[in-house]
PDB file of C-alpha atoms in Angstrom:
ATOM      1  CA  SER A1124       9.322  -7.546  -5.314  1.00 35.00           C
ATOM      2  CA  GLN A1125      10.664  -3.930  -6.351  1.00 38.00           C
ATOM      3  CA  GLN A1126      11.614  -3.271 -10.239  1.00 50.00           C
ATOM      4  CA  GLY A1127      10.580   0.254 -10.512  1.00 66.00           C
ATOM      5  CA  GLU A1128      13.172   2.827  -9.695  1.00 77.00           C
ATOM      6  CA  GLU A1129      12.979   6.027  -7.737  1.00 82.00           C
ATOM      7  CA  ASP A1130      15.666   8.832  -7.152  1.00 84.00           C
ATOM      8  CA  PRO A1131      17.091  10.053  -5.476  1.00 89.00           C
ATOM      9  CA  GLN A1132      17.033   7.436  -2.846  1.00 88.00           C
ATOM     10  CA  ALA A1133      17.300   9.885   0.020  1.00 92.00           C
ATOM     11  CA  LEU A1134      16.750  13.596   0.047  1.00 93.00           C
ATOM     12  CA  SER A1135      17.055  16.424   2.724  1.00 94.00           C
ATOM     13  CA  ILE A1136      15.613  19.757   2.312  1.00 95.00           C
ATOM     14  CA  GLN A1137      14.812  22.539   4.583  1.00 96.00           C
ATOM     15  CA  GLU A1138      11.213  23.420   5.518  1.00 96.00           C
ATOM     16  CA  GLY A1139       9.463  25.523   3.222  1.00 97.00           C
ATOM     17  CA  GLU A1140      11.140  24.389   0.246  1.00 97.00           C
ATOM     18  CA  ASN A1141       9.753  21.894  -2.862  1.00 97.00           C
ATOM     19  CA  ALA A1142      10.791  18.378  -2.745  1.00 96.00           C
ATOM     20  CA  THR A1143      10.697  16.396  -5.788  1.00 96.00           C
ATOM     21  CA  MET A1144      10.932  12.711  -6.198  1.00 96.00           C
ATOM     22  CA  ASN A1145      11.185  10.979  -9.619  1.00 95.00           C
ATOM     23  CA  CYS A1146       9.976   7.100 -10.347  1.00 94.00           C
ATOM     24  CA  SER A1147      10.851   5.413 -13.667  1.00 94.00           C
ATOM     25  CA  TYR A1148       9.370   2.402 -15.017  1.00 91.00           C
ATOM     26  CA  LYS A1149       9.892  -0.379 -17.647  1.00 88.00           C
ATOM     27  CA  THR A1150       6.404  -1.636 -18.970  1.00 85.00           C
ATOM     28  CA  SER A1151       3.153  -0.366 -20.308  1.00 87.00           C
ATOM     29  CA  ILE A1152       1.158   0.321 -17.286  1.00 90.00           C
ATOM     30  CA  ASN A1153      -2.798   1.439 -16.234  1.00 91.00           C
ATOM     31  CA  ASN A1154      -1.932   3.785 -14.050  1.00 93.00           C
ATOM     32  CA  LEU A1155       0.650   4.962 -11.436  1.00 94.00           C
ATOM     33  CA  GLN A1156       0.266   5.242  -7.628  1.00 94.00           C
ATOM     34  CA  TRP A1157       2.232   7.508  -5.279  1.00 96.00           C
ATOM     35  CA  TYR A1158       2.117   6.701  -1.363  1.00 94.00           C
ATOM     36  CA  ARG A1159       3.984   7.839   1.591  1.00 95.00           C
ATOM     37  CA  GLN A1160       5.221   5.712   4.703  1.00 92.00           C
ATOM     38  CA  ASN A1161       5.730   7.013   7.874  1.00 90.00           C
ATOM     39  CA  SER A1162       8.459   5.196   9.676  1.00 85.00           C
ATOM     40  CA  GLY A1163       6.544   1.846  11.721  1.00 81.00           C
ATOM     41  CA  ARG A1164       3.464   2.889   9.933  1.00 86.00           C
ATOM     42  CA  GLY A1165       1.635   1.400   6.731  1.00 88.00           C
ATOM     43  CA  LEU A1166       1.504   2.847   3.513  1.00 90.00           C
ATOM     44  CA  VAL A1167      -0.853   5.723   2.813  1.00 92.00           C
ATOM     45  CA  HIS A1168      -2.142   6.310  -0.812  1.00 92.00           C
ATOM     46  CA  LEU A1169      -1.701   9.834  -2.047  1.00 95.00           C
ATOM     47  CA  ILE A1170      -2.667  10.023  -5.531  1.00 96.00           C
ATOM     48  CA  LEU A1171      -3.271   7.727  -8.477  1.00 94.00           C
ATOM     49  CA  ILE A1172      -2.482   8.993 -12.106  1.00 96.00           C
ATOM     50  CA  ARG A1173      -3.874   7.123 -15.344  1.00 94.00           C
ATOM     51  CA  SER A1174      -1.510   6.205 -17.980  1.00 94.00           C
ATOM     52  CA  ASN A1175      -4.004   8.807 -19.802  1.00 95.00           C
ATOM     53  CA  GLU A1176      -3.618  11.689 -17.876  1.00 96.00           C
ATOM     54  CA  ARG A1177      -0.382  14.138 -17.597  1.00 97.00           C
ATOM     55  CA  GLU A1178      -0.650  15.697 -14.383  1.00 98.00           C
ATOM     56  CA  LYS A1179      -2.362  15.663 -11.282  1.00 97.00           C
ATOM     57  CA  HIS A1180      -2.825  17.945  -8.394  1.00 96.00           C
ATOM     58  CA  SER A1181      -3.982  17.046  -4.440  1.00 95.00           C
ATOM     59  CA  GLY A1182      -3.323  19.978  -2.050  1.00 96.00           C
ATOM     60  CA  ARG A1183       0.680  20.840  -1.990  1.00 97.00           C
ATOM     61  CA  LEU A1184       1.007  17.442  -3.878  1.00 97.00           C
ATOM     62  CA  ARG A1185       1.886  17.492  -7.958  1.00 98.00           C
ATOM     63  CA  VAL A1186       2.415  14.512  -9.708  1.00 98.00           C
ATOM     64  CA  THR A1187       3.463  14.329 -13.647  1.00 98.00           C
ATOM     65  CA  LEU A1188       3.500  11.206 -15.752  1.00 97.00           C
ATOM     66  CA  ASP A1189       5.365  11.070 -19.105  1.00 96.00           C
ATOM     67  CA  THR A1190       4.493   7.784 -20.605  1.00 95.00           C
ATOM     68  CA  SER A1191       6.955   8.344 -23.799  1.00 95.00           C
ATOM     69  CA  LYS A1192       9.947   8.392 -20.851  1.00 95.00           C
ATOM     70  CA  LYS A1193       8.098   5.856 -18.735  1.00 94.00           C
ATOM     71  CA  SER A1194       8.566   8.357 -15.699  1.00 95.00           C
ATOM     72  CA  SER A1195       6.933   9.868 -13.461  1.00 96.00           C
ATOM     73  CA  SER A1196       7.370  12.691 -10.849  1.00 97.00           C
ATOM     74  CA  LEU A1197       6.197  13.724  -7.070  1.00 97.00           C
ATOM     75  CA  LEU A1198       6.718  17.157  -5.999  1.00 98.00           C
ATOM     76  CA  ILE A1199       5.847  18.174  -2.737  1.00 97.00           C
ATOM     77  CA  THR A1200       5.575  21.898  -2.632  1.00 97.00           C
ATOM     78  CA  ALA A1201       6.211  24.155   0.320  1.00 97.00           C
ATOM     79  CA  SER A1202       7.312  21.142   2.701  1.00 97.00           C
ATOM     80  CA  ARG A1203       6.695  20.847   6.224  1.00 96.00           C
ATOM     81  CA  ALA A1204       8.389  18.704   8.950  1.00 95.00           C
ATOM     82  CA  ALA A1205       5.447  16.391   9.194  1.00 95.00           C
ATOM     83  CA  ASP A1206       6.074  15.829   5.141  1.00 97.00           C
ATOM     84  CA  THR A1207       9.322  13.655   6.715  1.00 96.00           C
ATOM     85  CA  ALA A1208       8.513  10.037   5.264  1.00 95.00           C
ATOM     86  CA  SER A1209       9.401   7.266   2.799  1.00 93.00           C
ATOM     87  CA  TYR A1210       7.601   7.583  -0.734  1.00 95.00           C
ATOM     88  CA  PHE A1211       7.531   4.993  -3.394  1.00 93.00           C
ATOM     89  CA  CYS A1212       5.982   4.936  -6.371  1.00 94.00           C
ATOM     90  CA  ALA A1213       3.665   1.651  -8.063  1.00 93.00           C
ATOM     91  CA  THR A1214       2.619   0.798 -10.934  1.00 92.00           C
ATOM     92  CA  LEU A1215      -0.238  -1.095 -12.124  1.00 89.00           C
ATOM     93  CA  MET A1216      -0.437  -2.987 -15.282  1.00 80.00           C
ATOM     94  CA  ASP A1217      -3.958  -3.652 -17.130  1.00 71.00           C
ATOM     95  CA  SER A1218      -3.823  -7.354 -16.457  1.00 66.00           C
ATOM     96  CA  ASN A1219      -3.606  -7.856 -13.218  1.00 63.00           C
ATOM     97  CA  TYR A1220      -4.101  -6.423  -9.551  1.00 64.00           C
ATOM     98  CA  GLN A1221      -0.378  -6.503  -8.931  1.00 74.00           C
ATOM     99  CA  LEU A1222       1.383  -3.283  -8.307  1.00 83.00           C
ATOM    100  CA  ILE A1223       5.270  -3.141  -8.991  1.00 86.00           C
ATOM    101  CA  TRP A1224       7.053  -1.035  -6.895  1.00 87.00           C
ATOM    102  CA  GLY A1225       9.854   1.160  -6.966  1.00 87.00           C
ATOM    103  CA  ALA A1226      12.621   0.968  -3.992  1.00 85.00           C
ATOM    104  CA  GLY A1227      11.191   4.640  -2.624  1.00 90.00           C
ATOM    105  CA  THR A1228      12.712   7.575  -1.355  1.00 93.00           C
ATOM    106  CA  LYS A1229      13.605   8.807   1.827  1.00 93.00           C
ATOM    107  CA  LEU A1230      12.525  12.288   2.452  1.00 96.00           C
ATOM    108  CA  ILE A1231      13.492  14.502   5.509  1.00 96.00           C
ATOM    109  CA  ILE A1232      12.040  17.939   5.718  1.00 96.00           C
ATOM    110  CA  LYS A1233      14.833  19.922   8.433  1.00 94.00           C
ATOM    111  CA  PRO A1234      12.869  22.303  10.495  1.00 90.00           C
TER     112      PRO A1234
ATOM    113  CA  GLY B 504      14.755 -12.894   1.543  1.00 68.00           C
ATOM    114  CA  ALA B 505      11.900 -12.292   3.793  1.00 80.00           C
ATOM    115  CA  VAL B 506       8.717 -14.283   2.564  1.00 90.00           C
ATOM    116  CA  VAL B 507       4.787 -13.466   3.691  1.00 94.00           C
ATOM    117  CA  SER B 508       2.151 -16.102   2.727  1.00 95.00           C
ATOM    118  CA  GLN B 509      -1.739 -15.625   2.934  1.00 96.00           C
ATOM    119  CA  HIS B 510      -4.281 -18.131   2.491  1.00 96.00           C
ATOM    120  CA  PRO B 511      -6.662 -18.341   0.946  1.00 96.00           C
ATOM    121  CA  SER B 512      -5.268 -17.432  -2.466  1.00 94.00           C
ATOM    122  CA  TRP B 513      -9.109 -16.541  -3.591  1.00 95.00           C
ATOM    123  CA  VAL B 514     -12.426 -17.879  -2.215  1.00 96.00           C
ATOM    124  CA  ILE B 515     -15.932 -17.101  -3.124  1.00 96.00           C
ATOM    125  CA  CYS B 516     -18.835 -17.052  -0.592  1.00 96.00           C
ATOM    126  CA  LYS B 517     -22.564 -16.631  -0.295  1.00 96.00           C
ATOM    127  CA  SER B 518     -23.707 -13.057   0.797  1.00 96.00           C
ATOM    128  CA  GLY B 519     -23.915 -13.552   4.737  1.00 96.00           C
ATOM    129  CA  THR B 520     -21.244 -15.852   5.517  1.00 96.00           C
ATOM    130  CA  SER B 521     -17.848 -14.727   7.083  1.00 97.00           C
ATOM    131  CA  VAL B 522     -14.457 -15.176   5.681  1.00 97.00           C
ATOM    132  CA  LYS B 523     -11.258 -15.644   7.381  1.00 97.00           C
ATOM    133  CA  ILE B 524      -7.885 -14.623   5.995  1.00 97.00           C
ATOM    134  CA  GLU B 525      -4.334 -15.227   7.435  1.00 97.00           C
ATOM    135  CA  CYS B 526      -1.231 -13.674   6.516  1.00 97.00           C
ATOM    136  CA  ARG B 527       1.935 -15.385   7.837  1.00 96.00           C
ATOM    137  CA  SER B 528       5.419 -14.227   7.988  1.00 94.00           C
ATOM    138  CA  LEU B 529       7.312 -17.406   7.312  1.00 93.00           C
ATOM    139  CA  ASP B 530      10.681 -16.856   7.880  1.00 90.00           C
ATOM    140  CA  PHE B 531      10.633 -13.898   9.823  1.00 91.00           C
ATOM    141  CA  GLN B 532       8.676 -12.490  12.947  1.00 91.00           C
ATOM    142  CA  ALA B 533       6.457  -9.156  12.410  1.00 90.00           C
ATOM    143  CA  THR B 534       5.288  -7.303  15.708  1.00 86.00           C
ATOM    144  CA  THR B 535       3.076  -5.144  13.433  1.00 89.00           C
ATOM    145  CA  MET B 536       1.269  -6.218  10.226  1.00 93.00           C
ATOM    146  CA  PHE B 537      -0.774  -4.339   7.703  1.00 94.00           C
ATOM    147  CA  TRP B 538      -3.900  -4.996   5.943  1.00 96.00           C
ATOM    148  CA  TYR B 539      -5.360  -3.673   2.607  1.00 95.00           C
ATOM    149  CA  ARG B 540      -7.582  -3.689   0.318  1.00 95.00           C
ATOM    150  CA  GLN B 541      -7.399  -2.797  -3.350  1.00 91.00           C
ATOM    151  CA  PHE B 542     -10.434  -2.508  -6.030  1.00 87.00           C
ATOM    152  CA  PRO B 543      -9.874  -3.253  -9.536  1.00 84.00           C
ATOM    153  CA  LYS B 544      -7.435  -1.095 -11.157  1.00 84.00           C
ATOM    154  CA  GLN B 545      -7.084   1.062  -8.274  1.00 87.00           C
ATOM    155  CA  SER B 546      -4.704   2.100  -5.107  1.00 88.00           C
ATOM    156  CA  LEU B 547      -3.711  -0.052  -2.031  1.00 90.00           C
ATOM    157  CA  MET B 548      -6.275   1.269   1.045  1.00 93.00           C
ATOM    158  CA  LEU B 549      -4.670   0.930   3.948  1.00 94.00           C
ATOM    159  CA  MET B 550      -7.642  -0.885   6.490  1.00 95.00           C
ATOM    160  CA  ALA B 551      -5.803  -1.133   9.740  1.00 95.00           C
ATOM    161  CA  THR B 552      -2.278  -2.369  11.617  1.00 92.00           C
ATOM    162  CA  SER B 553      -2.648  -5.165  13.340  1.00 91.00           C
ATOM    163  CA  ASN B 554      -0.614  -5.815  16.628  1.00 87.00           C
ATOM    164  CA  GLU B 555       0.557  -8.515  18.086  1.00 87.00           C
ATOM    165  CA  GLY B 556      -1.075  -8.989  21.778  1.00 86.00           C
ATOM    166  CA  SER B 557      -3.077  -5.917  21.443  1.00 87.00           C
ATOM    167  CA  LYS B 558      -5.614  -4.683  19.575  1.00 90.00           C
ATOM    168  CA  ALA B 559      -5.467  -3.583  16.239  1.00 93.00           C
ATOM    169  CA  THR B 560      -5.381   0.128  14.468  1.00 93.00           C
ATOM    170  CA  TYR B 561      -8.110   0.559  12.038  1.00 96.00           C
ATOM    171  CA  GLU B 562      -8.359   3.614   9.688  1.00 94.00           C
ATOM    172  CA  GLN B 563     -10.900   6.131   9.437  1.00 93.00           C
ATOM    173  CA  GLY B 564     -13.828   4.666   7.627  1.00 94.00           C
ATOM    174  CA  VAL B 565     -13.043   0.920   8.272  1.00 95.00           C
ATOM    175  CA  GLU B 566     -15.661  -0.873  10.643  1.00 94.00           C
ATOM    176  CA  LYS B 567     -13.819  -2.590  13.045  1.00 94.00           C
ATOM    177  CA  ASP B 568     -17.199  -5.075  13.897  1.00 95.00           C
ATOM    178  CA  LYS B 569     -16.924  -5.586  10.293  1.00 96.00           C
ATOM    179  CA  PHE B 570     -13.145  -6.814   9.589  1.00 97.00           C
ATOM    180  CA  LEU B 571     -12.087  -8.164  12.894  1.00 96.00           C
ATOM    181  CA  ILE B 572      -8.291  -8.565  13.143  1.00 95.00           C
ATOM    182  CA  ASN B 573      -6.579 -11.140  15.479  1.00 93.00           C
ATOM    183  CA  HIS B 574      -2.830 -10.769  15.584  1.00 92.00           C
ATOM    184  CA  ALA B 575      -2.052 -14.120  18.249  1.00 85.00           C
ATOM    185  CA  SER B 576       1.226 -14.601  17.596  1.00 91.00           C
ATOM    186  CA  LEU B 577       4.592 -13.228  15.729  1.00 92.00           C
ATOM    187  CA  THR B 578       4.288 -14.979  12.680  1.00 94.00           C
ATOM    188  CA  LEU B 579       0.429 -15.006  12.124  1.00 95.00           C
ATOM    189  CA  SER B 580      -2.437 -12.150  11.430  1.00 95.00           C
ATOM    190  CA  THR B 581      -6.206 -13.005  10.549  1.00 96.00           C
ATOM    191  CA  LEU B 582      -8.607 -11.171   9.172  1.00 97.00           C
ATOM    192  CA  THR B 583     -12.307 -12.224   9.099  1.00 97.00           C
ATOM    193  CA  VAL B 584     -14.883  -9.995   6.984  1.00 97.00           C
ATOM    194  CA  THR B 585     -18.016 -10.674   9.304  1.00 97.00           C
ATOM    195  CA  SER B 586     -21.658 -11.549   7.611  1.00 96.00           C
ATOM    196  CA  ALA B 587     -19.735 -10.523   3.707  1.00 97.00           C
ATOM    197  CA  HIS B 588     -21.945  -8.835   1.074  1.00 96.00           C
ATOM    198  CA  PRO B 589     -21.148  -8.352  -2.688  1.00 96.00           C
ATOM    199  CA  GLU B 590     -19.623  -4.746  -2.045  1.00 95.00           C
ATOM    200  CA  ASP B 591     -16.742  -6.584   0.398  1.00 96.00           C
ATOM    201  CA  SER B 592     -15.846  -8.512  -2.731  1.00 95.00           C
ATOM    202  CA  SER B 593     -12.273  -7.137  -3.272  1.00 94.00           C
ATOM    203  CA  PHE B 594      -8.197  -7.942  -3.434  1.00 94.00           C
ATOM    204  CA  TYR B 595      -6.789  -8.218   0.121  1.00 96.00           C
ATOM    205  CA  ILE B 596      -3.226  -7.872   1.315  1.00 95.00           C
ATOM    206  CA  CYS B 597      -1.557  -7.659   4.056  1.00 96.00           C
ATOM    207  CA  SER B 598       2.218  -7.060   4.738  1.00 94.00           C
ATOM    208  CA  ALA B 599       4.530  -7.091   7.748  1.00 92.00           C
ATOM    209  CA  SER B 600       8.010  -5.790   8.547  1.00 83.00           C
ATOM    210  CA  PRO B 601      10.800  -7.777  10.521  1.00 82.00           C
ATOM    211  CA  ASN B 602      11.077  -6.974  14.064  1.00 76.00           C
ATOM    212  CA  ILE B 603      14.994  -5.736  13.290  1.00 76.00           C
ATOM    213  CA  ALA B 604      15.930  -1.951  14.405  1.00 70.00           C
ATOM    214  CA  GLY B 605      16.014   0.249  11.236  1.00 68.00           C
ATOM    215  CA  GLU B 606      14.084  -2.482   9.130  1.00 69.00           C
ATOM    216  CA  GLU B 607      11.421  -0.263   7.229  1.00 71.00           C
ATOM    217  CA  THR B 608      10.724  -2.493   4.507  1.00 78.00           C
ATOM    218  CA  GLN B 609       7.648  -4.242   3.924  1.00 82.00           C
ATOM    219  CA  TYR B 610       6.938  -7.575   2.608  1.00 89.00           C
ATOM    220  CA  PHE B 611       3.813  -8.169   0.842  1.00 91.00           C
ATOM    221  CA  GLY B 612       1.964 -11.263   0.827  1.00 93.00           C
ATOM    222  CA  PRO B 613       0.642 -12.496  -2.362  1.00 91.00           C
ATOM    223  CA  GLY B 614      -3.085 -11.127  -1.900  1.00 93.00           C
ATOM    224  CA  THR B 615      -6.574 -12.899  -1.140  1.00 96.00           C
ATOM    225  CA  ARG B 616      -8.850 -12.435  -3.970  1.00 94.00           C
ATOM    226  CA  LEU B 617     -12.684 -12.514  -2.533  1.00 96.00           C
ATOM    227  CA  LEU B 618     -15.792 -12.818  -4.246  1.00 96.00           C
ATOM    228  CA  VAL B 619     -18.966 -12.331  -2.497  1.00 96.00           C
ATOM    229  CA  LEU B 620     -21.977 -13.545  -4.195  1.00 96.00           C
TER     230      LEU B 620
END
């Protein structure tokens, strides 16, 4: 089930601009994960950030985590048309394998 | 709502044996299903895309001969871990999307926990 919240639900920007997506959650977590889903394809893992980390980078991706606010953001810099996809956050609690999913943000990069 | 089941929910087997995991969409048809594995406190890693009536598409680094996928009907995909070894111990999860135009939501199965001794 999807219990997290992501905003915006949809985002359309010009190629080259930065895209920021946010994710909020409700319980204490072990880590938070971001995934990308291209149309008709499986989820692809992007970044995992642990509860004791505040920021993480991977290429053009930057993820922040604020456990006091129970929120995370994913920043894609210098966006490209190929970044067009849906982006999901998921939180993992300490107790089990279960991932709690956000509803996702649909990102469209206009060439 | 759309429901995806997996069977078994957990399995313990001896090293060298093969284990079959089933993924079923209970109330919808799915041309495509996805298989993931998840290590403790780690992310889901996409293993392969299972296509009804055709060969599965494997992600880079996933051995197709090790992880056999069969998608024989629109409601059933199976993952067989052949000659399982302790390093194959993991949580295996499938997902499926209904065959509805514009429907992108993936519905996840509850997962199968595999322990290879």
